[in-house]
mmCIF file of C-alpha atoms in Angstrom:
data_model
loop_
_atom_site.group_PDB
_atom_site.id
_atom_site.type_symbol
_atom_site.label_atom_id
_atom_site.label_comp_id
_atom_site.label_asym_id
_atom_site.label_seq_id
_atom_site.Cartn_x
_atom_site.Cartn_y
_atom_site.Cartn_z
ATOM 1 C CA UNK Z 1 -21.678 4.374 55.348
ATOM 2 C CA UNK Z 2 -22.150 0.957 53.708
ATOM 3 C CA UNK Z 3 -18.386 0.561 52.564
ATOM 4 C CA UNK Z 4 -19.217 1.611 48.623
ATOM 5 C CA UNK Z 5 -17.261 3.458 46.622
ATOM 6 C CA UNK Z 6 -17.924 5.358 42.930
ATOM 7 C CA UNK Z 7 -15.441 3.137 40.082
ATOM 8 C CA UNK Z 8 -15.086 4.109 36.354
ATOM 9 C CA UNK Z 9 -17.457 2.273 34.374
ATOM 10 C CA UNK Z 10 -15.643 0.493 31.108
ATOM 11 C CA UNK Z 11 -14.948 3.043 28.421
ATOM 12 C CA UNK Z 12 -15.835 0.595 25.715
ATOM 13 C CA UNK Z 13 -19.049 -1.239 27.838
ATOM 14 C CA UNK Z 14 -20.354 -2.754 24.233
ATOM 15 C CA UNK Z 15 -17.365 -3.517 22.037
ATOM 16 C CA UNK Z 16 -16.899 -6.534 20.825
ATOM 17 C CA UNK Z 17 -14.625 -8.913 19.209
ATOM 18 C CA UNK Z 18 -14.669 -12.525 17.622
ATOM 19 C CA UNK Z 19 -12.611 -15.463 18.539
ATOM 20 C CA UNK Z 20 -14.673 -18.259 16.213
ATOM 21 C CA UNK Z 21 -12.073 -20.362 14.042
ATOM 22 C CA UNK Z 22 -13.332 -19.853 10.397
ATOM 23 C CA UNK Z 23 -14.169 -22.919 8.940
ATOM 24 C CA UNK Z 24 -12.431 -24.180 5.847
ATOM 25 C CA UNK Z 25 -14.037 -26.390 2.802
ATOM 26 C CA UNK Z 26 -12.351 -28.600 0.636
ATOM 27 C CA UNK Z 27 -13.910 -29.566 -2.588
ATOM 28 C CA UNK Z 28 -11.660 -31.899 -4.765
ATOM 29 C CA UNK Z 29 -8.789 -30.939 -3.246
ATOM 30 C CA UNK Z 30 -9.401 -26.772 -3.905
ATOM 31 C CA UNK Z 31 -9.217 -25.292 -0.427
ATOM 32 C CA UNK Z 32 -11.561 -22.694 -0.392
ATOM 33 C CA UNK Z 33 -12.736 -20.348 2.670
ATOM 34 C CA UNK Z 34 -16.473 -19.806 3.867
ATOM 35 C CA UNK Z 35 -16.221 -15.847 2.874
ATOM 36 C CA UNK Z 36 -15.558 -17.107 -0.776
ATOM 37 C CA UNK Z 37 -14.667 -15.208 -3.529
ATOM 38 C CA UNK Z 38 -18.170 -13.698 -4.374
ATOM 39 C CA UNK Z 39 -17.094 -14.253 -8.270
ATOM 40 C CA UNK Z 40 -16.674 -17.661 -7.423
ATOM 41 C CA UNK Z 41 -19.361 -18.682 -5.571
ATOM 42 C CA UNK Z 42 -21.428 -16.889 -8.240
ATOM 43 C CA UNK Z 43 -19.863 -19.595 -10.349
ATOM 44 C CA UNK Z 44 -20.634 -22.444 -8.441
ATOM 45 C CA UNK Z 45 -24.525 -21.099 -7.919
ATOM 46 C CA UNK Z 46 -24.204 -21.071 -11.952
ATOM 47 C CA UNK Z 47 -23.565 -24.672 -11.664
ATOM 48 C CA UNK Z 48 -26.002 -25.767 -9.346
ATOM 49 C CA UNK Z 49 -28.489 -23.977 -11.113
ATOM 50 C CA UNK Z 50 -27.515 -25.684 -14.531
ATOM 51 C CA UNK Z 51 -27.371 -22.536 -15.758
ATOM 52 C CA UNK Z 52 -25.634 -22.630 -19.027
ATOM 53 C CA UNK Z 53 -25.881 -19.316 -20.450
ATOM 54 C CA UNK Z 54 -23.982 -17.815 -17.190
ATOM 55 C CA UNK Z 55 -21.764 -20.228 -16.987
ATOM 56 C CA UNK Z 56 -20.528 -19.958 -20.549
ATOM 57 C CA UNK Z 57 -20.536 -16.367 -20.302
ATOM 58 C CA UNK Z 58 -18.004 -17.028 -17.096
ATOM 59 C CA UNK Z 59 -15.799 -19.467 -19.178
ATOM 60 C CA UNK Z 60 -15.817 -17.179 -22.107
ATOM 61 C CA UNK Z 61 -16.969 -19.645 -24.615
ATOM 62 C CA UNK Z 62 -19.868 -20.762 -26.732
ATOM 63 C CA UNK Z 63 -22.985 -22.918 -24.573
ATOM 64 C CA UNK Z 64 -22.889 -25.354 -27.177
ATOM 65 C CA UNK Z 65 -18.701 -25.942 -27.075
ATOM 66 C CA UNK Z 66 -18.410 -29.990 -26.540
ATOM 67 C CA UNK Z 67 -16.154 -31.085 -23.414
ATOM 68 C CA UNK Z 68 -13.062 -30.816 -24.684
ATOM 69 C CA UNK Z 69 -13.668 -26.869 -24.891
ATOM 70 C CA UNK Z 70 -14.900 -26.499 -21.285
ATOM 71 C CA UNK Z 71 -12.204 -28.366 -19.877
ATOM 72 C CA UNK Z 72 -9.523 -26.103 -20.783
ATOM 73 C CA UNK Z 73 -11.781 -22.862 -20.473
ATOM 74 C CA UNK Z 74 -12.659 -24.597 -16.791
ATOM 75 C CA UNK Z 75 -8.548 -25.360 -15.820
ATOM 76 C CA UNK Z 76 -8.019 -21.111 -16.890
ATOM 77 C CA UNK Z 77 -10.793 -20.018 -14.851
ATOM 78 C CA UNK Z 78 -9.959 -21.766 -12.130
ATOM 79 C CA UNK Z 79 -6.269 -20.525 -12.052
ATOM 80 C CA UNK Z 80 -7.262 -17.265 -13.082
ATOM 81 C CA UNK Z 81 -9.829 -16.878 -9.925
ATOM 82 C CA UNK Z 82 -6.694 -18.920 -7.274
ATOM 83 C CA UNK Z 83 -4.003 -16.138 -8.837
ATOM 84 C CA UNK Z 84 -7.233 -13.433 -7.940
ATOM 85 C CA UNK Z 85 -7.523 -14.970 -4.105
ATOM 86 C CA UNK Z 86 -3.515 -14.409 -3.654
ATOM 87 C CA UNK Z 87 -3.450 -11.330 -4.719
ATOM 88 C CA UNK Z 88 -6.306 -10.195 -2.364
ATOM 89 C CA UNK Z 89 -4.651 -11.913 0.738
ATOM 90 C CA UNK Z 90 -1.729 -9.135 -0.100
ATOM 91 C CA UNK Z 91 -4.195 -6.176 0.785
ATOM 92 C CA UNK Z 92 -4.071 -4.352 3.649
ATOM 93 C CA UNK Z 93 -5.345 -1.339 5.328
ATOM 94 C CA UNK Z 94 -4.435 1.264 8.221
ATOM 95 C CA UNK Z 95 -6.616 0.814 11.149
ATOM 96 C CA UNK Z 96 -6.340 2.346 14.414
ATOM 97 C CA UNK Z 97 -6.667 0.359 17.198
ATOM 98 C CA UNK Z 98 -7.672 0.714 21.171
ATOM 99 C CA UNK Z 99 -5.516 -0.396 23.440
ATOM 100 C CA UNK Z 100 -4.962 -0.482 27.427
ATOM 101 C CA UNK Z 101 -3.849 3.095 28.582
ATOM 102 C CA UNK Z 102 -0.127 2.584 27.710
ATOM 103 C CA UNK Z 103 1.276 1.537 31.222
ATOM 104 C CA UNK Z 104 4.189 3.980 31.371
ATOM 105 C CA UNK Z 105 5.411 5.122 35.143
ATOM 106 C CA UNK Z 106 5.574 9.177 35.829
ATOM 107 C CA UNK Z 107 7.863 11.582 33.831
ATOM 108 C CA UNK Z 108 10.886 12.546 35.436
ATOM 109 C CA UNK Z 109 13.626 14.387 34.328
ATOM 110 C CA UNK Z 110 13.918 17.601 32.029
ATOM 111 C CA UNK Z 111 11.212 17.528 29.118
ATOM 112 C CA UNK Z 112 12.037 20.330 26.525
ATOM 113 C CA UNK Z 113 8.785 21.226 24.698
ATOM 114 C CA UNK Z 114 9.319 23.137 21.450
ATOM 115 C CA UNK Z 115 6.119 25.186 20.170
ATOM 116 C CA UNK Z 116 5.784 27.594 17.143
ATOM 117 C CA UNK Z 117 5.872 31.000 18.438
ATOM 118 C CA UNK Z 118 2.288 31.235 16.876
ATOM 119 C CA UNK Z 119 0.521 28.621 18.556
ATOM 120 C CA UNK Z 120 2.035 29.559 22.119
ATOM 121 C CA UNK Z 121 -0.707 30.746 23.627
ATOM 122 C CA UNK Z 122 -2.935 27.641 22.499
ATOM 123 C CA UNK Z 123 -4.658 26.143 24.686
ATOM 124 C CA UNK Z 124 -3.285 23.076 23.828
ATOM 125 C CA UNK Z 125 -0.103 23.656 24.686
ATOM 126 C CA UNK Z 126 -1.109 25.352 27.906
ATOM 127 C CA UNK Z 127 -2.536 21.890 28.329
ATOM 128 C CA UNK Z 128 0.277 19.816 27.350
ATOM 129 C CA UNK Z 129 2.918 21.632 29.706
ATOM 130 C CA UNK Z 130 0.499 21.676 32.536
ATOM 131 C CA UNK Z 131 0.056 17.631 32.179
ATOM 132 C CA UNK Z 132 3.803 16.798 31.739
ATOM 133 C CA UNK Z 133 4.174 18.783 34.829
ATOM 134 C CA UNK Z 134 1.400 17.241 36.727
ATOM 135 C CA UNK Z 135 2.991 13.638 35.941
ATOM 136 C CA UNK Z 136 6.535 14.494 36.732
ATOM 137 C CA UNK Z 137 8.220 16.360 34.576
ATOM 138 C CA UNK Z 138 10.131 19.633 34.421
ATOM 139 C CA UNK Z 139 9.210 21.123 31.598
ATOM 140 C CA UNK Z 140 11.570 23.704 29.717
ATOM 141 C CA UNK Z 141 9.109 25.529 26.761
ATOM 142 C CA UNK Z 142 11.397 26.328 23.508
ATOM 143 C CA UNK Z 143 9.628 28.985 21.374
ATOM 144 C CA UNK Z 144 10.623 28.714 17.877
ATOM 145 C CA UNK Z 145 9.952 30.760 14.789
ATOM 146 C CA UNK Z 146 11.248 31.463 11.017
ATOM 147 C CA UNK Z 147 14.697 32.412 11.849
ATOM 148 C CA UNK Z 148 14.643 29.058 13.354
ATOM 149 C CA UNK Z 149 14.108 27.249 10.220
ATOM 150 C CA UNK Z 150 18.057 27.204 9.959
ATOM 151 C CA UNK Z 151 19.031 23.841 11.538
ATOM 152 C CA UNK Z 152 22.308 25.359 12.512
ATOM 153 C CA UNK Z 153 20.908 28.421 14.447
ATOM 154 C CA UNK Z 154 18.270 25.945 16.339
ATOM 155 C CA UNK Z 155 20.705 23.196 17.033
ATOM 156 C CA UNK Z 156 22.523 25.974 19.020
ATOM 157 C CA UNK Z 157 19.701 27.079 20.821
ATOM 158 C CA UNK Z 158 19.303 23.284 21.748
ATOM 159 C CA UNK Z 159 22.617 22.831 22.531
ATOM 160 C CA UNK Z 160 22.353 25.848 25.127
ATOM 161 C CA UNK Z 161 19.342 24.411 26.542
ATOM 162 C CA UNK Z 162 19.773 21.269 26.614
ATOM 163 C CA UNK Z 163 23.376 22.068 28.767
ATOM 164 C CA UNK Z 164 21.228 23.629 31.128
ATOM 165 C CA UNK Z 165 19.175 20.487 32.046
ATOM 166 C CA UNK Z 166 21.502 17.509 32.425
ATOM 167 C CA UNK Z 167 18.919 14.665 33.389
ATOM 168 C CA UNK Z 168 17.338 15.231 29.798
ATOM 169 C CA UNK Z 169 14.215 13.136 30.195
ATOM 170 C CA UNK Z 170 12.888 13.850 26.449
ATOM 171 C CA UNK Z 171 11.855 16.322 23.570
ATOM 172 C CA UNK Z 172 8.014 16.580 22.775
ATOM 173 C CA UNK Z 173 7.262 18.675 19.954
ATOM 174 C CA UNK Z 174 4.020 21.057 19.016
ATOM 175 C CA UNK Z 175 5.135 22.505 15.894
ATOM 176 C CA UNK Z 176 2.961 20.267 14.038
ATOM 177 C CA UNK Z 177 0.226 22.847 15.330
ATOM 178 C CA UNK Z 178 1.353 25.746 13.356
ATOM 179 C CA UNK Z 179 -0.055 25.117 9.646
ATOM 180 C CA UNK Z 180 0.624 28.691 8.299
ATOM 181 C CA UNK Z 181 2.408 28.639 4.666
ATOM 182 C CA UNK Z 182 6.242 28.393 5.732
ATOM 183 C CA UNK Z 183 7.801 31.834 4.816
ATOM 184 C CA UNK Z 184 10.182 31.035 1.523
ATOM 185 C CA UNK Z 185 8.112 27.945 0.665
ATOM 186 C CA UNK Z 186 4.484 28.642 0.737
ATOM 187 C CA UNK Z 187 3.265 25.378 -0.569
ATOM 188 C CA UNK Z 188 4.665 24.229 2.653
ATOM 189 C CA UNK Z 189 3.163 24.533 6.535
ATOM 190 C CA UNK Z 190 5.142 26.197 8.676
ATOM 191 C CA UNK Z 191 4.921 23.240 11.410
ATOM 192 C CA UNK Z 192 6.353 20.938 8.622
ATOM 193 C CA UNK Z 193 9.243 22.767 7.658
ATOM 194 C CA UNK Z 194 9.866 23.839 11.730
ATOM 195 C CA UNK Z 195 9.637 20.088 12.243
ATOM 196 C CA UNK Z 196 12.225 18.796 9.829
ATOM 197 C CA UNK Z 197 14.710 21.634 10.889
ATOM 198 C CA UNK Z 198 14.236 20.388 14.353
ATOM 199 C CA UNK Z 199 15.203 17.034 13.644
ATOM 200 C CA UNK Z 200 18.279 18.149 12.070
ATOM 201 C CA UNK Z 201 18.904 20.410 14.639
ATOM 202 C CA UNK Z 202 19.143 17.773 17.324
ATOM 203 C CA UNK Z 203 20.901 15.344 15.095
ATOM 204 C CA UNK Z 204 23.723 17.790 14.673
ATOM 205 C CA UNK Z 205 23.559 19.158 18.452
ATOM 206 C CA UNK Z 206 23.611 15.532 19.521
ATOM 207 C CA UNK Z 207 20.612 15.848 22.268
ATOM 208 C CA UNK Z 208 20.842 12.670 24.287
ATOM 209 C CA UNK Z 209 16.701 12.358 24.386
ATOM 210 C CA UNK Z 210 14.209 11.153 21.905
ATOM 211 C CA UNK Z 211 12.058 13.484 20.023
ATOM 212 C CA UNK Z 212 8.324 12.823 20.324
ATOM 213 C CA UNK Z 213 5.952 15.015 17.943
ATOM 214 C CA UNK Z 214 2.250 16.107 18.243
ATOM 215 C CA UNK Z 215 -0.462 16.780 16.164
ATOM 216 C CA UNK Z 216 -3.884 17.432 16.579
ATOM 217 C CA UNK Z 217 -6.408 15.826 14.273
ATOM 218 C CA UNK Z 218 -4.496 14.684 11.528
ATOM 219 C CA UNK Z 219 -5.739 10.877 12.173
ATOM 220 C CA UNK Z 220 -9.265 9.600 12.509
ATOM 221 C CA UNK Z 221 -9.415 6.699 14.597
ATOM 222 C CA UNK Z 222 -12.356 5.235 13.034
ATOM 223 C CA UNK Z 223 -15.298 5.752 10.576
ATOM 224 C CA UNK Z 224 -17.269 8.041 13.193
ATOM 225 C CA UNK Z 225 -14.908 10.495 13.653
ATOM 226 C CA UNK Z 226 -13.831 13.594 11.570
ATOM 227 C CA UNK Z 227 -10.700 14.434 10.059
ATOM 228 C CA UNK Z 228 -9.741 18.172 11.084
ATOM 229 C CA UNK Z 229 -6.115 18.639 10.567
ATOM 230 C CA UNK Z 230 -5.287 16.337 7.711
ATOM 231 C CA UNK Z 231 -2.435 18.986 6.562
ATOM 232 C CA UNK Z 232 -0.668 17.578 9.862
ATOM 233 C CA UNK Z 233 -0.190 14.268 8.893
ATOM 234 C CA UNK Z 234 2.601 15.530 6.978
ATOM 235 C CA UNK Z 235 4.830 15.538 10.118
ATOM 236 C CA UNK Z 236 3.493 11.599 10.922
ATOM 237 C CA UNK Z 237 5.163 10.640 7.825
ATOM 238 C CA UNK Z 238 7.608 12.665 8.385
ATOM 239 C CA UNK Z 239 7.972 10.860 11.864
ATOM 240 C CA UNK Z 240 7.680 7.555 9.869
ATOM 241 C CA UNK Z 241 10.881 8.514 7.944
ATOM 242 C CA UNK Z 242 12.852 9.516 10.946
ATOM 243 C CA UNK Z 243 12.089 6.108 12.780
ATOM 244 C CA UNK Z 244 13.414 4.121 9.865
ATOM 245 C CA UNK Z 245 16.521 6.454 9.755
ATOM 246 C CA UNK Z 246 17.265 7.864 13.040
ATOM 247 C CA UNK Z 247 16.117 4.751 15.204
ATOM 248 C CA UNK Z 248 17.989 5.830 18.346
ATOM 249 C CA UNK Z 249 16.797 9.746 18.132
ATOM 250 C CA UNK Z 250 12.981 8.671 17.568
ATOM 251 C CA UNK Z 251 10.003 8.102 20.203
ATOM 252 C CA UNK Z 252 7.616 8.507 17.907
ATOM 253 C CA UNK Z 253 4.104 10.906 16.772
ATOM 254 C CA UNK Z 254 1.099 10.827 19.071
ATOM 255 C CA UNK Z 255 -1.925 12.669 17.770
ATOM 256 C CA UNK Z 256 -4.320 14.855 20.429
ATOM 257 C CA UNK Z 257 -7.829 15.619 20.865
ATOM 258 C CA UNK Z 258 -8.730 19.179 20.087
ATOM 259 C CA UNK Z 259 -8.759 19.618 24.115
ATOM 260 C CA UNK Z 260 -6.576 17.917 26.670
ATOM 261 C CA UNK Z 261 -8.350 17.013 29.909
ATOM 262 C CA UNK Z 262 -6.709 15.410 33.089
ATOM 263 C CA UNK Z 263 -7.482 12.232 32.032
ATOM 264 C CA UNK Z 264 -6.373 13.134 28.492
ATOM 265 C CA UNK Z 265 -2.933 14.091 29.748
ATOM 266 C CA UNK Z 266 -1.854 11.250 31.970
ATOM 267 C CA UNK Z 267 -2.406 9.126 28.578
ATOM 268 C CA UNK Z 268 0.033 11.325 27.282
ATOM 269 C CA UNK Z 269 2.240 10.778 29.531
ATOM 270 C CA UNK Z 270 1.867 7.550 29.601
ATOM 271 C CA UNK Z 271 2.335 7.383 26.006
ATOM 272 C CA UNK Z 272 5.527 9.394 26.768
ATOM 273 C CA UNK Z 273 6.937 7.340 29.505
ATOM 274 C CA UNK Z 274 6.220 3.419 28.305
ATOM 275 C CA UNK Z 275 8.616 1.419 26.607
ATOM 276 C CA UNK Z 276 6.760 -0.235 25.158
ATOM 277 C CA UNK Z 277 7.966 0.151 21.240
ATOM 278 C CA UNK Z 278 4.277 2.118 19.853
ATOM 279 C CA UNK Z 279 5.580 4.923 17.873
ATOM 280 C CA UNK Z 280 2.210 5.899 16.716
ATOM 281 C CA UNK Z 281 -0.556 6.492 19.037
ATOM 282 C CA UNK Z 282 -3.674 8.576 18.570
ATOM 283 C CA UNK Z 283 -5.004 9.551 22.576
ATOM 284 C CA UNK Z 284 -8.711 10.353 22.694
ATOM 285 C CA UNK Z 285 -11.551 10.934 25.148
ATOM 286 C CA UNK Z 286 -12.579 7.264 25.196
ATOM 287 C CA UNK Z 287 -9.374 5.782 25.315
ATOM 288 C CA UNK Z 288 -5.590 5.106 23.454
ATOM 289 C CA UNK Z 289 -5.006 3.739 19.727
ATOM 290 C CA UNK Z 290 -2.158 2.325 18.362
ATOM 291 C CA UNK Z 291 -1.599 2.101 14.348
ATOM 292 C CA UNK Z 292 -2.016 -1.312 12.608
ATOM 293 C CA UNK Z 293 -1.911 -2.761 9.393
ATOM 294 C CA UNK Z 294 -4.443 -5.203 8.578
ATOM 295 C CA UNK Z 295 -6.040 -7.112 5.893
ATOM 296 C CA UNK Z 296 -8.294 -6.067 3.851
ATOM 297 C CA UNK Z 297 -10.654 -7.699 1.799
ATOM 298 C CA UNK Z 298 -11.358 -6.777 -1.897
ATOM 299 C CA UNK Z 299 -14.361 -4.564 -3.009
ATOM 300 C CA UNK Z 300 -16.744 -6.300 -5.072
ATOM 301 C CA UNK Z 301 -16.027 -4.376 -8.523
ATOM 302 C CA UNK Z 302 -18.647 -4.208 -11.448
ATOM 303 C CA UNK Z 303 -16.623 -7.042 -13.499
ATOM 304 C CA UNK Z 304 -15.068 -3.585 -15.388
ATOM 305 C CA UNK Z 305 -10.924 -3.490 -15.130
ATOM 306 C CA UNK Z 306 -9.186 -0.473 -14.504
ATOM 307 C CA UNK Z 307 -7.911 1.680 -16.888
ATOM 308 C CA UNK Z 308 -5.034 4.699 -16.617
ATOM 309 C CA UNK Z 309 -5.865 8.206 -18.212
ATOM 310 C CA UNK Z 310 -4.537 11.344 -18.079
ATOM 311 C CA UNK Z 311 -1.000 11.970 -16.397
ATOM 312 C CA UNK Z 312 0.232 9.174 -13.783
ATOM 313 C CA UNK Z 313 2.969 10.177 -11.184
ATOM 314 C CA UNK Z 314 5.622 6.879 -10.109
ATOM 315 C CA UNK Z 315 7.553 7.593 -7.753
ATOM 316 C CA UNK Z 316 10.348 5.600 -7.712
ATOM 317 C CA UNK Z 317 9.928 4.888 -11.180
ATOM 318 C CA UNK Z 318 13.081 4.250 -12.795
ATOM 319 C CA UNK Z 319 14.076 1.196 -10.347
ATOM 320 C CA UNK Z 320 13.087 -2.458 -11.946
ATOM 321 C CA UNK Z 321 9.737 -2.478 -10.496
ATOM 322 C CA UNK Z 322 8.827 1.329 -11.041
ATOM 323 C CA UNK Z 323 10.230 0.633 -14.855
ATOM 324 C CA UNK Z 324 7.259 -2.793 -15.145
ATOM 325 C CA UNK Z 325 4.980 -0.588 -13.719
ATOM 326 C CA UNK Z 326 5.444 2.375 -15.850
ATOM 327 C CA UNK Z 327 5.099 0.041 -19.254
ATOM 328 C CA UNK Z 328 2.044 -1.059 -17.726
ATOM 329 C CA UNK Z 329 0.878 2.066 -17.677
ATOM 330 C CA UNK Z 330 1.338 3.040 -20.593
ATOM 331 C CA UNK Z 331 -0.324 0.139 -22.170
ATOM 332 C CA UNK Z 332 -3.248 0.561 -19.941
ATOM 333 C CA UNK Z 333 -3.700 4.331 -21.496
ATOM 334 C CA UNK Z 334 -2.100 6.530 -19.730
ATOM 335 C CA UNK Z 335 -1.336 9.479 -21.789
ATOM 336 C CA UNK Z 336 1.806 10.840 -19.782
ATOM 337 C CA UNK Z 337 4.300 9.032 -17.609
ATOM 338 C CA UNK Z 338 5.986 11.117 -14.648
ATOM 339 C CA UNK Z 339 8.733 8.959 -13.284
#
């Protein structure tokens, strides 16, 4: 009787992120970062040290070379370890990211949602329908199986359904879920091969709505959580494909928790709804994650260089690049070249 009411406490109440500028060091003119090259500042430790046993063994030459040996030897190292530092600014990673709950308004139109025929009584998908409905949309479920693997026989099933339900708000698919070897091409999942027919299917029917696709587990969002489904990722980069080439048809691939609660499923939709341009989105318990690439530093090797063995597959590798890299290879020791 006081006036208070119960409110959400954050969802991430200890995470934490840095805004310090890193500070930069300049020694005779070499601009050099605080987080150093540990190979380098193992160098310059040498050096303060007067250590002249690691420092020749760093230079590659004898401890009792005169100056005019060290100076070249000093000029190589040095280049060698600034051509080391640009190549490690070029690595990057795939993190996943939390964002605010994607602010998309309600559903609202038609929203076909195509399922395998096996995975149709999943809870899941229960789940799924029940939250696009609960947000707004009318939901039309397309059951698909084998015989739909024909694009032509499922673009005419679309085309049928899709006449049925003029305000077309959009096209989730499920089939991601079903990861039984496809019938014909067992070293494929069922959900994979359903998934590419569909896209062709609505290519050729010409369904005025972009296709979003599911899948359950096939990302980890970070370090702490498991992988599950990793056969599923298969239809994100199958997703990744169809963005580049069929920009208009795509929304994109958002990945589920193994259970969709309320909360859950208005991220969905959310995710659904916003315009917001993320085509891959991960929706969890404690909150939505976007993909990102970012950089990534270098691992501290043993000093040892790489070496190929056995077989080595290069894709792409009869283009200019693919053809450097393949000679590379094969002077590194790799014993057979797939290009």
């Amino acid at each position: 009787g006081r006036g208070a009411r119960r409110v959400e406490l954050p969802t991430y109440a200890f995470q934490r992120e840095r805004f310090w500028p890193e500070v930069s060091i300049t020694l005779d003119g070499w601009n050099t970062s605080a987080a150093a090259d540990s190979v380098d500042a193992r160098f310059w430790e040498a050096v303060e040290r007067e250590d002249l046993e690691a420092l020749a063994q760093a230079l590659h030459i004898d401890g009792e070379a005169p100056l005019s040996a060290v100076l070249p030897a000093l000029s190589a190292y040095h280049r060698s370890n600034r051509d080391q530092s640009t190549i490690d600014g070029w690595r990057y990673r795939v993190a996943w990211k939390p964002v605010s709950d994607l602010a998309g308004g309600p559903l609202s139109g038609t929203w076909l949602v195509v399922m395998p025929a096996s995975r149709a009584e999943d809870e899941l998908v229960s789940g799924v329908v029940a939250g696009l409905e609960r947000h707004g949309a009318g939901v039309v479920p397309v059951v698909v199986d084998e015989r739909d693997l024909d694009a032509e026989v499922l673009a005419e099933r679309l085309r049928e359904v899709a006449g049925q339900s003029p305000e077309l708000g959009g096209v989730l698919s499920l089939l991601a879920l079903d990861e039984e070897p496809c019938p014909g091409h067992p070293a494929l999942p069922s959900g994979y091969a359903l998934s590419l027919a569909l896209v062709r299917a609505m290519v050729e029917a010409k369904i005025p709505a972009r296709l979003w696709s599911a899948t359950r587990g096939a990302v980890s969002v970070d370090g702490s959580e498991r992988l599950t489904n990793p056969v599923q990722a298969m239809v994100s980069a199958l997703g990744r494909v169809a963005a580049l080439e069929l920009p208009p048809l795509w929304g994109g691939v958002v990945d589920l928790p193994a259970s969709l609660d309320e909360r859950g499923a208005a991220r969905l939709a959310g995710v659904l709804s916003a315009e917001g341009g993320e085509d891959q989105v991960a929706v969890r318990g404690s909150g939505v994650f976007v993909r990102r690439l970012v950089r990534s530093a270098a691992t501290a090797g043993d000093g040892t260089a790489w070496r190929a063995r056995g077989t080595v597959l290069v894709t792409g590798g009869t283009g200019g690049l693919g053809g450097q890299v393949a000679r590379w290879l094969a002077r590194s020791g790799a014993e057979h070249l797939v290009l």
